[in-house]
Coordinates of C-alpha atoms and ligand atoms in Angstrom, one line a residue:
M212 CA 5.4 19.9 -5.2
R213 CA 3.0 18.1 -7.5
R214 CA 1.5 18.1 -11.0
F215 CA -2.1 18.8 -11.7
V216 CA -3.7 16.5 -14.4
N217 CA -7.4 16.7 -15.3
W218 CA -9.8 13.8 -15.7
S219 CA -9.4 13.5 -19.4
R220 CA -5.6 13.8 -19.1
T221 CA -5.6 16.6 -21.7
Q222 CA -4.6 19.4 -19.3
R223 CA -1.5 19.3 -17.0
S224 CA 0.6 21.7 -15.0
I225 CA 4.2 21.8 -14.2
D226 CA 5.2 20.9 -10.7
V227 CA 3.5 23.4 -8.4
E228 CA 3.2 23.9 -4.6
W229 CA 0.2 22.0 -3.4
A230 CA -1.8 23.6 -0.5
I231 CA -4.5 21.5 1.2
P232 CA -6.2 23.9 3.7
R233 CA -8.3 22.5 6.6
S234 CA -10.1 25.7 7.4
E235 CA -11.1 29.0 6.0
A236 CA -8.3 30.7 7.9
E237 CA -5.8 28.5 6.1
V238 CA -7.4 29.4 2.8
A239 CA -7.0 33.1 3.6
D240 CA -3.4 32.5 4.7
V241 CA -2.4 30.8 1.4
L242 CA -4.0 33.6 -0.6
G243 CA -2.3 36.3 1.6
R244 CA 1.1 34.6 1.2
A245 CA 0.7 34.2 -2.6
R246 CA -0.4 37.8 -3.0
R247 CA 2.6 39.1 -1.0
S248 CA 5.1 37.0 -2.9
K249 CA 3.3 37.8 -6.3
R250 CA 2.6 34.2 -7.1
R251 CA -0.5 32.8 -8.8
V252 CA -3.0 30.4 -7.0
R253 CA -5.7 28.2 -8.6
P254 CA -8.5 26.8 -6.5
I255 CA -9.1 23.3 -7.7
G256 CA -12.0 20.9 -7.2
S257 CA -12.0 17.4 -8.7
G258 CA -10.2 18.3 -11.9
H259 CA -13.1 17.3 -14.1
S260 CA -12.9 20.2 -16.5
W261 CA -11.7 19.7 -20.0
S262 CA -10.8 23.4 -20.4
P263 CA -7.5 24.6 -18.8
I264 CA -9.6 26.6 -16.3
A265 CA -8.3 24.8 -13.2
V266 CA -4.7 24.5 -14.3
P267 CA -2.5 25.9 -11.5
E268 CA 0.7 27.8 -12.5
Q269 CA 2.5 28.2 -9.1
I270 CA 0.2 27.1 -6.2
A271 CA -2.7 24.7 -6.3
L272 CA -5.3 25.2 -3.6
D273 CA -6.9 21.8 -3.2
L274 CA -10.3 22.1 -1.4
S275 CA -10.7 18.3 -0.7
R276 CA -10.3 18.7 3.1
L277 CA -13.0 21.3 3.2
S278 CA -15.8 18.9 2.5
R279 CA -18.1 18.7 5.5
V280 CA -21.9 19.0 5.6
L281 CA -22.3 21.8 8.1
E282 CA -26.0 22.0 8.6
I283 CA -29.2 20.5 7.1
D284 CA -32.3 22.6 7.8
A285 CA -35.1 20.3 6.8
A286 CA -37.8 22.8 7.6
A287 CA -36.2 25.6 5.6
R288 CA -35.1 23.0 2.9
T289 CA -31.5 24.2 2.8
V290 CA -28.2 22.6 3.3
R291 CA -24.9 24.3 4.2
V292 CA -21.8 22.6 3.0
E293 CA -18.1 23.2 2.7
A294 CA -17.0 24.0 -0.9
G295 CA -14.9 20.9 -1.5
I296 CA -17.7 18.4 -0.9
T297 CA -18.3 16.2 -3.9
L298 CA -21.8 15.9 -5.4
A299 CA -21.7 12.2 -4.6
A300 CA -21.1 12.8 -0.9
L301 CA -23.8 15.6 -0.9
N302 CA -26.4 13.4 -2.5
L303 CA -25.7 10.6 0.0
A304 CA -26.0 13.0 3.0
L305 CA -29.3 14.4 1.6
D306 CA -30.8 11.0 0.8
R307 CA -30.2 9.8 4.4
V308 CA -32.6 12.5 5.6
G309 CA -35.1 12.2 2.8
L310 CA -33.9 15.2 0.7
A311 CA -32.4 15.7 -2.7
L312 CA -31.2 18.3 -5.2
S313 CA -33.8 19.1 -7.8
I314 CA -31.3 19.0 -10.7
L315 CA -27.9 17.4 -11.4
G316 CA -25.6 16.9 -14.3
S317 CA -24.5 13.5 -15.7
I318 CA -21.9 12.6 -13.1
D319 CA -21.4 13.3 -9.3
A320 CA -17.6 13.4 -9.1
Q321 CA -17.3 17.2 -9.2
T322 CA -17.1 19.3 -6.1
I323 CA -20.0 21.7 -5.5
A324 CA -17.7 24.7 -5.8
G325 CA -16.1 23.4 -9.0
A326 CA -19.5 22.6 -10.5
I327 CA -21.1 26.0 -9.8
A328 CA -17.9 27.9 -10.8
T329 CA -18.3 26.7 -14.4
G330 CA -22.1 26.8 -14.7
T331 CA -22.4 23.0 -14.6
H332 CA -26.0 22.0 -15.5
G333 CA -28.4 19.1 -16.0
S334 CA -31.3 19.3 -18.5
S335 CA -34.6 21.1 -17.7
L336 CA -36.3 24.3 -18.7
V337 CA -38.1 24.1 -15.4
H338 CA -34.9 24.1 -13.3
G339 CA -31.8 26.1 -13.8
N340 CA -28.1 25.0 -13.5
L341 CA -26.6 23.9 -10.2
A342 CA -25.6 27.5 -9.3
S343 CA -29.3 28.4 -9.5
L344 CA -29.8 26.3 -6.3
L345 CA -27.5 28.6 -4.4
E346 CA -29.0 30.7 -1.5
E347 CA -25.7 31.9 0.0
I348 CA -22.0 31.8 -1.0
V349 CA -19.0 32.5 1.3
I350 CA -16.0 33.6 -0.6
V351 CA -12.5 34.6 0.6
T352 CA -10.6 37.0 -1.6
P353 CA -6.9 37.7 -2.2
S354 CA -7.6 41.3 -1.0
G355 CA -8.2 39.8 2.4
E356 CA -11.9 40.1 2.7
R357 CA -14.6 37.5 3.5
H358 CA -18.0 37.9 1.8
A359 CA -21.1 36.0 2.8
L360 CA -23.3 36.8 -0.1
V361 CA -27.0 36.1 0.0
R362 CA -29.3 35.7 -3.0
G363 CA -31.5 38.8 -3.4
H364 CA -29.5 40.9 -1.0
D365 CA -26.0 41.3 -2.4
E366 CA -25.4 42.4 -6.0
A367 CA -22.1 40.5 -6.0
F368 CA -24.1 37.3 -5.4
D369 CA -24.9 37.1 -9.1
A370 CA -21.2 37.5 -9.9
A371 CA -20.0 34.9 -7.4
A372 CA -22.6 32.3 -8.4
V373 CA -20.7 31.4 -11.6
S374 CA -17.2 32.8 -10.9
L375 CA -14.7 30.7 -13.0
G376 CA -12.7 30.8 -9.8
A377 CA -11.7 34.3 -10.7
L378 CA -13.1 36.3 -7.8
G379 CA -11.9 34.5 -4.7
V380 CA -12.0 31.1 -3.1
I381 CA -15.5 29.8 -2.2
T382 CA -15.3 28.1 1.2
E383 CA -19.0 27.4 2.0
V384 CA -22.4 27.4 0.2
V385 CA -26.0 27.1 1.1
L386 CA -28.2 25.2 -1.4
R387 CA -31.9 24.9 -1.7
V388 CA -33.0 21.3 -1.5
C389 CA -36.3 19.4 -2.0
P390 CA -37.9 16.2 -0.7
A391 CA -36.4 13.1 -2.1
F392 CA -38.1 12.0 -5.3
A393 CA -38.1 9.2 -7.9
L394 CA -38.2 9.6 -11.7
I395 CA -39.2 7.3 -14.4
G396 CA -38.0 7.8 -18.0
E397 CA -39.3 7.1 -21.4
V398 CA -37.3 7.0 -24.6
E399 CA -38.5 8.0 -28.0
A400 CA -36.5 7.7 -31.2
R401 CA -36.9 10.3 -34.0
P402 CA -34.7 11.4 -36.9
I403 CA -32.3 14.1 -35.8
L404 CA -33.6 16.7 -38.2
A405 CA -37.2 16.1 -36.9
V406 CA -35.9 16.6 -33.4
A407 CA -34.3 19.9 -34.5
R408 CA -37.6 21.0 -36.2
D409 CA -39.6 20.4 -33.0
L410 CA -36.9 21.2 -30.5
D411 CA -38.8 23.8 -28.5
A412 CA -41.8 21.6 -28.0
I413 CA -39.6 18.6 -27.1
A414 CA -37.7 20.7 -24.6
R415 CA -41.0 21.6 -22.9
S416 CA -42.5 18.1 -23.1
A417 CA -41.5 17.0 -19.6
E418 CA -39.9 18.3 -16.4
Y419 CA -36.5 16.8 -17.5
V420 CA -35.7 16.2 -21.2
K421 CA -32.5 15.5 -23.0
V422 CA -31.6 14.2 -26.5
W423 CA -28.7 11.9 -27.5
W424 CA -27.8 11.3 -31.1
L425 CA -25.2 8.8 -32.2
P426 CA -24.6 9.8 -35.9
G427 CA -25.3 6.8 -38.1
A428 CA -27.9 5.3 -35.7
D429 CA -31.5 5.1 -37.0
G430 CA -32.7 8.1 -34.9
A431 CA -31.9 10.3 -32.0
Q432 CA -33.1 9.3 -28.6
I433 CA -35.3 11.7 -26.7
F434 CA -35.2 10.9 -23.0
R435 CA -38.1 12.3 -20.9
Y436 CA -38.2 12.0 -17.1
G437 CA -41.2 12.6 -14.9
R438 CA -41.8 12.1 -11.2
T439 CA -43.4 8.8 -10.0
P440 CA -44.8 7.7 -6.7
I441 CA -43.5 4.2 -7.4
A442 CA -40.6 3.2 -5.1
P443 CA -37.3 3.4 -7.0
H444 CA -35.6 0.1 -8.1
D445 CA -32.3 -0.8 -6.6
L446 CA -30.0 0.0 -9.5
R447 CA -26.7 -0.8 -7.8
L448 CA -25.9 -3.9 -9.8
S449 CA -26.9 -2.6 -13.2
R450 CA -25.0 0.7 -12.5
W451 CA -21.9 -1.4 -11.5
I452 CA -22.1 -3.4 -14.7
D453 CA -22.4 -0.2 -16.8
T454 CA -19.5 1.4 -15.0
H455 CA -17.1 -1.5 -14.8
V456 CA -18.1 -3.7 -17.8
T457 CA -20.0 -1.6 -20.4
N458 CA -18.1 1.6 -20.1
R459 CA -14.7 0.2 -19.2
V460 CA -14.6 -2.9 -21.6
I461 CA -17.3 -3.0 -24.2
F462 CA -17.6 0.7 -25.2
P463 CA -13.8 1.3 -25.2
A464 CA -13.4 -1.8 -27.4
A465 CA -16.0 -0.4 -29.8
L466 CA -14.2 2.9 -29.8
A467 CA -10.9 1.3 -30.5
L468 CA -12.4 -0.5 -33.4
G469 CA -13.9 2.7 -34.8
A470 CA -10.6 4.5 -34.4
R471 CA -8.8 1.8 -36.4
V472 CA -11.5 1.7 -39.2
P473 CA -13.3 5.1 -39.1
R474 CA -15.7 4.0 -41.8
W475 CA -17.2 1.5 -39.4
T476 CA -18.0 4.2 -36.8
R477 CA -21.6 4.7 -38.0
S478 CA -22.4 1.0 -38.0
I479 CA -20.9 0.6 -34.5
N480 CA -23.1 3.6 -33.4
R481 CA -26.2 1.9 -34.8
V482 CA -25.5 -1.3 -32.7
V483 CA -24.7 0.8 -29.6
A484 CA -27.9 2.8 -29.9
Q485 CA -30.1 -0.3 -30.3
S486 CA -28.5 -2.3 -27.5
Y487 CA -27.6 0.3 -25.0
L488 CA -29.7 3.4 -25.3
E489 CA -33.2 2.0 -25.7
R490 CA -33.8 0.3 -22.4
P491 CA -36.9 -0.5 -20.5
A492 CA -38.1 2.3 -18.1
V493 CA -37.8 1.7 -14.4
P494 CA -38.4 4.1 -11.5
M495 CA -35.1 5.5 -10.2
R496 CA -33.9 7.6 -7.3
S497 CA -33.6 11.1 -8.8
D498 CA -29.8 11.3 -8.6
L499 CA -29.4 8.0 -10.3
A500 CA -31.7 9.1 -13.1
F501 CA -29.7 12.3 -13.7
N502 CA -26.3 10.7 -13.4
V503 CA -25.1 8.1 -15.9
A504 CA -22.4 5.6 -15.4
M505 CA -18.9 7.1 -15.6
P506 CA -18.1 7.2 -19.4
P507 CA -14.9 6.0 -21.0
L508 CA -12.1 8.6 -21.5
H509 CA -13.1 11.2 -24.1
R510 CA -13.1 14.9 -24.9
E511 CA -16.0 17.4 -24.8
A512 CA -16.9 20.7 -26.3
E513 CA -20.2 22.3 -25.4
H514 CA -21.9 25.5 -26.2
A515 CA -25.0 27.2 -24.8
F516 CA -27.3 28.5 -27.6
D517 CA -30.1 30.9 -27.1
M518 CA -33.3 28.7 -27.3
V519 CA -34.5 30.8 -30.2
R520 CA -31.5 29.7 -32.3
A521 CA -31.2 26.2 -31.1
A522 CA -33.1 24.5 -33.9
E523 CA -30.9 26.2 -36.5
A524 CA -27.8 25.2 -34.5
L525 CA -28.8 21.5 -34.2
T526 CA -29.8 21.3 -37.9
R527 CA -26.5 22.8 -39.0
L528 CA -24.6 20.5 -36.8
A529 CA -26.4 17.5 -38.1
E530 CA -25.9 18.6 -41.7
L531 CA -22.3 19.3 -41.1
I532 CA -21.6 15.8 -39.5
D533 CA -23.5 14.0 -42.3
G534 CA -22.5 16.3 -45.2
D535 CA -18.8 16.2 -44.3
D536 CA -19.0 12.5 -43.3
I537 CA -17.4 13.1 -40.0
A538 CA -16.9 9.9 -38.0
V539 CA -18.3 10.9 -34.6
N540 CA -17.9 8.1 -32.0
F541 CA -19.8 9.5 -29.0
P542 CA -23.4 10.8 -28.7
V543 CA -24.1 14.4 -29.5
E544 CA -26.0 15.6 -26.5
V545 CA -28.7 18.2 -26.4
R546 CA -29.8 19.6 -23.1
F547 CA -31.8 22.6 -21.8
V548 CA -31.3 25.1 -19.0
R549 CA -33.7 27.6 -17.6
E550 CA -32.4 31.2 -17.8
D551 CA -30.8 32.8 -14.7
A552 CA -29.2 36.0 -13.5
A553 CA -25.6 34.9 -12.8
W554 CA -23.4 37.3 -14.8
M555 CA -21.0 34.7 -16.3
S556 CA -23.5 31.9 -16.5
P557 CA -24.0 30.5 -20.0
A558 CA -27.8 30.8 -19.3
F559 CA -27.6 34.4 -18.2
G560 CA -30.7 36.2 -19.3
R561 CA -31.9 33.6 -21.8
A562 CA -33.2 30.0 -21.7
T563 CA -30.5 27.9 -23.4
C564 CA -30.0 24.8 -25.4
Q565 CA -26.7 23.2 -24.5
I566 CA -25.3 21.2 -27.4
G567 CA -22.4 19.0 -26.6
A568 CA -19.9 17.6 -29.2
Y569 CA -18.1 14.7 -27.6
M570 CA -15.5 12.3 -29.0
A571 CA -13.0 9.7 -27.8
E572 CA -9.6 10.3 -29.5
A573 CA -10.0 9.5 -33.3
A574 CA -8.8 10.9 -36.6
D575 CA -11.9 13.2 -37.1
L576 CA -11.9 14.8 -33.6
P577 CA -10.0 18.0 -34.5
R578 CA -12.1 18.6 -37.6
F579 CA -15.4 18.0 -35.7
F580 CA -14.5 20.3 -32.8
A581 CA -13.2 23.0 -35.1
A582 CA -16.3 23.0 -37.2
F583 CA -18.5 23.0 -34.1
H584 CA -16.6 25.9 -32.5
T585 CA -17.0 27.9 -35.8
L586 CA -20.7 27.2 -36.0
S587 CA -21.2 28.1 -32.3
R588 CA -19.4 31.4 -32.7
E589 CA -21.5 32.3 -35.8
L590 CA -24.7 31.8 -33.7
L591 CA -23.3 33.7 -30.7
A592 CA -23.4 30.7 -28.4
R593 CA -21.6 30.8 -25.0
P594 CA -19.0 28.1 -24.3
H595 CA -19.3 25.8 -21.3
W596 CA -16.5 27.1 -19.1
G597 CA -15.5 23.6 -18.1
K598 CA -15.2 22.2 -21.7
E599 CA -13.0 22.7 -24.8
M600 CA -13.4 26.0 -26.5
D601 CA -11.5 28.4 -28.8
V602 CA -12.9 31.8 -27.8
D603 CA -11.0 34.9 -26.7
A604 CA -11.8 37.9 -24.5
D605 CA -13.4 39.9 -27.3
Y606 CA -15.8 37.2 -28.0
V607 CA -16.6 36.7 -24.3
A608 CA -17.3 40.4 -24.0
R609 CA -19.6 40.2 -26.9
V610 CA -21.8 37.4 -25.6
Y611 CA -21.7 38.2 -21.8
P612 CA -23.5 41.5 -21.2
R613 CA -22.2 41.7 -17.6
R614 CA -18.6 40.8 -18.5
D615 CA -17.2 44.3 -17.8
A616 CA -18.9 44.4 -14.3
F617 CA -17.5 41.0 -13.6
V618 CA -13.9 42.0 -14.5
T619 CA -14.2 45.2 -12.5
L620 CA -15.2 43.2 -9.4
A621 CA -12.4 40.7 -10.1
R622 CA -9.9 43.6 -10.1
R623 CA -11.3 44.9 -6.8
W624 CA -11.2 41.5 -5.0
D625 CA -8.1 40.3 -6.6
P626 CA -6.0 43.4 -7.3
E627 CA -2.8 41.6 -8.3
G628 CA -4.4 38.9 -10.4
T629 CA -3.3 36.2 -7.8
L630 CA -6.1 33.9 -9.0
R631 CA -5.4 34.3 -12.7
N632 CA -4.0 31.6 -15.0
A633 CA -3.3 31.6 -18.8
F634 CA -6.8 30.5 -19.5
L635 CA -8.5 33.3 -17.5
D636 CA -6.1 35.8 -19.1
R637 CA -7.3 34.6 -22.5
V638 CA -11.0 34.6 -21.9
L639 CA -11.3 37.6 -19.5
G640 CA -8.5 39.7 -21.0
S641 CA -5.5 41.1 -19.2
H642 CA -5.9 41.8 -15.5
A643 CA -3.9 45.1 -15.6
Ligands
FAD862 C1 -17.3 12.7 -17.2 C2 -17.7 14.2 -17.0 C3 -19.1 14.5 -17.1 C4 -19.5 15.8 -17.0 N1 -20.8 16.1 -17.0 C5 -21.3 17.4 -17.0 C6 -22.6 17.7 -17.0 O1 -23.5 16.8 -17.1 N2 -23.0 19.0 -17.1 C7 -22.1 20.0 -17.0 O2 -22.5 21.1 -17.1 N3 -20.8 19.7 -16.9 C8 -20.3 18.4 -16.9 N4 -19.0 18.2 -16.8 C9 -18.1 19.3 -16.6 C10 -17.8 19.5 -15.1 O3 -19.1 19.5 -14.3 C11 -17.2 20.9 -14.8 O4 -16.0 21.0 -15.6 C12 -16.9 21.2 -13.3 O5 -16.4 22.5 -13.2 C13 -15.9 20.2 -12.7 O6 -15.9 20.4 -11.3 P1 -14.6 20.1 -10.5 O7 -14.9 20.0 -9.0 O8 -13.8 19.0 -11.1 O9 -13.8 21.5 -10.7 P2 -12.4 21.8 -11.4 O10 -12.5 21.3 -12.8 O11 -11.3 21.3 -10.5 O12 -12.4 23.4 -11.4 C14 -13.4 24.0 -12.2 C15 -13.3 25.5 -11.8 O13 -13.8 25.7 -10.5 C16 -13.0 26.5 -9.8 N5 -13.1 26.2 -8.4 C17 -13.0 24.9 -7.8 N6 -13.1 25.0 -6.5 C18 -13.3 26.3 -6.2 C19 -13.5 27.1 -5.0 N7 -13.5 26.5 -3.8 N8 -13.6 28.4 -5.1 C20 -13.5 29.1 -6.3 N9 -13.3 28.4 -7.4 C21 -13.2 27.1 -7.4 C22 -11.6 26.2 -10.4 O14 -10.7 27.3 -10.1 C23 -12.0 26.2 -11.8 O15 -12.1 27.5 -12.3 C24 -18.6 16.9 -16.8 C25 -17.2 16.5 -16.7 C26 -16.8 15.2 -16.8 C27 -15.3 14.9 -16.7

């Protein structure tokens, strides 16, 4: 028996049975036992979701021992891996043979199954989220079936690609990979309202683009990354310093100061933006350009806005923060994701602008997140499944056109609701 606690220490379970299968047969066995005894199971990855999506209620199915690279097919440019492999281990295995993933989010601690299950994404209108790299998914269901779903061949593939862990347990995936590449970034500062005004053009101004805005700083930073033939620099030392000194000592000290004296938050942000965000450009291995050093403990809410409403969303968020004088101590992050066909993907059927509201614990956090959630609902944004949100099943049904088909499939593959937890009951509706 053990407790589940997520990365941000904001979600925890009671003591639950902890199953660590070593094979697909053992996964099926745990699901079968749970179904027969009418107990609930939650597959868990690295526990890096802020939402309670991974919180187990009776049995935790920990995939960490199913983490092998099974096959790299350099000619076909695909890799077959077990579901519990972390992105860090996968990047390393690919780099050894001169391959890479064409898109990644900000960190590499997640498992591949956990990342795709929540629609985890990086920032590019050229590339989709991580689930868009899938070619095949193997999923074992509480109903006792094993489905090997292939992109373009099985309708259920688009349901299983972003599944919230509600359809079955993913045991293997095949991903599309590309030759290893290096990126070089440039940073441009612009006032946040000017960024909002030109958002569409900014989003399309490079292969990979993201925006960070520390309220109070002189401008927002637009980060653009393009491919370079120049050999990447060895960043191990500077990454170590960022992880162990900047993000563990200096940034937390600045956050603690701001939490004590909230009116200083904007001045602190100005100093952080000048000294930390505007750095000289160097060529980087692609995964090191996508990933940032592990940030200090904080909370995140993030919503996917239709690109056509993104400028309005960012303008309103900026006016809200400045107008209500909310002391925001982390960057607001703006990213872009190409549209896809996965039924429960926040980018289903529309190119999206992902706006992230992040904060370390401080007095204004509840007010900031509540206002952001309200604004996001008004603009019919879709919440990031792995981050804080306040939506219910009616709202989800409104913004996900394939939600009914997804729930119907979940009832077929998981007739007793073995994979449900309180969070899934809330966002998908009762399983009965
Ligand atoms: C510091 C930090 C930075 C982050 N950066 C980004 C980012 O840049 N972009 C972004 O989009 N998100 C980001 N996230 C969010 C994160 O990517 C997601 O929450 C992701 O789902 C976490 O993966 P995990 O392996 O920890 O999965 P968990 O949080 O453990 O689980 C997430 C979901 O996956 C399901 N699941 C796990 N394994 C399986 C399986 N084998 N079969 C079926 N279902 C399974 C679980 O049931 C649960 O529903 C970040 C999170 C943190 C803490």
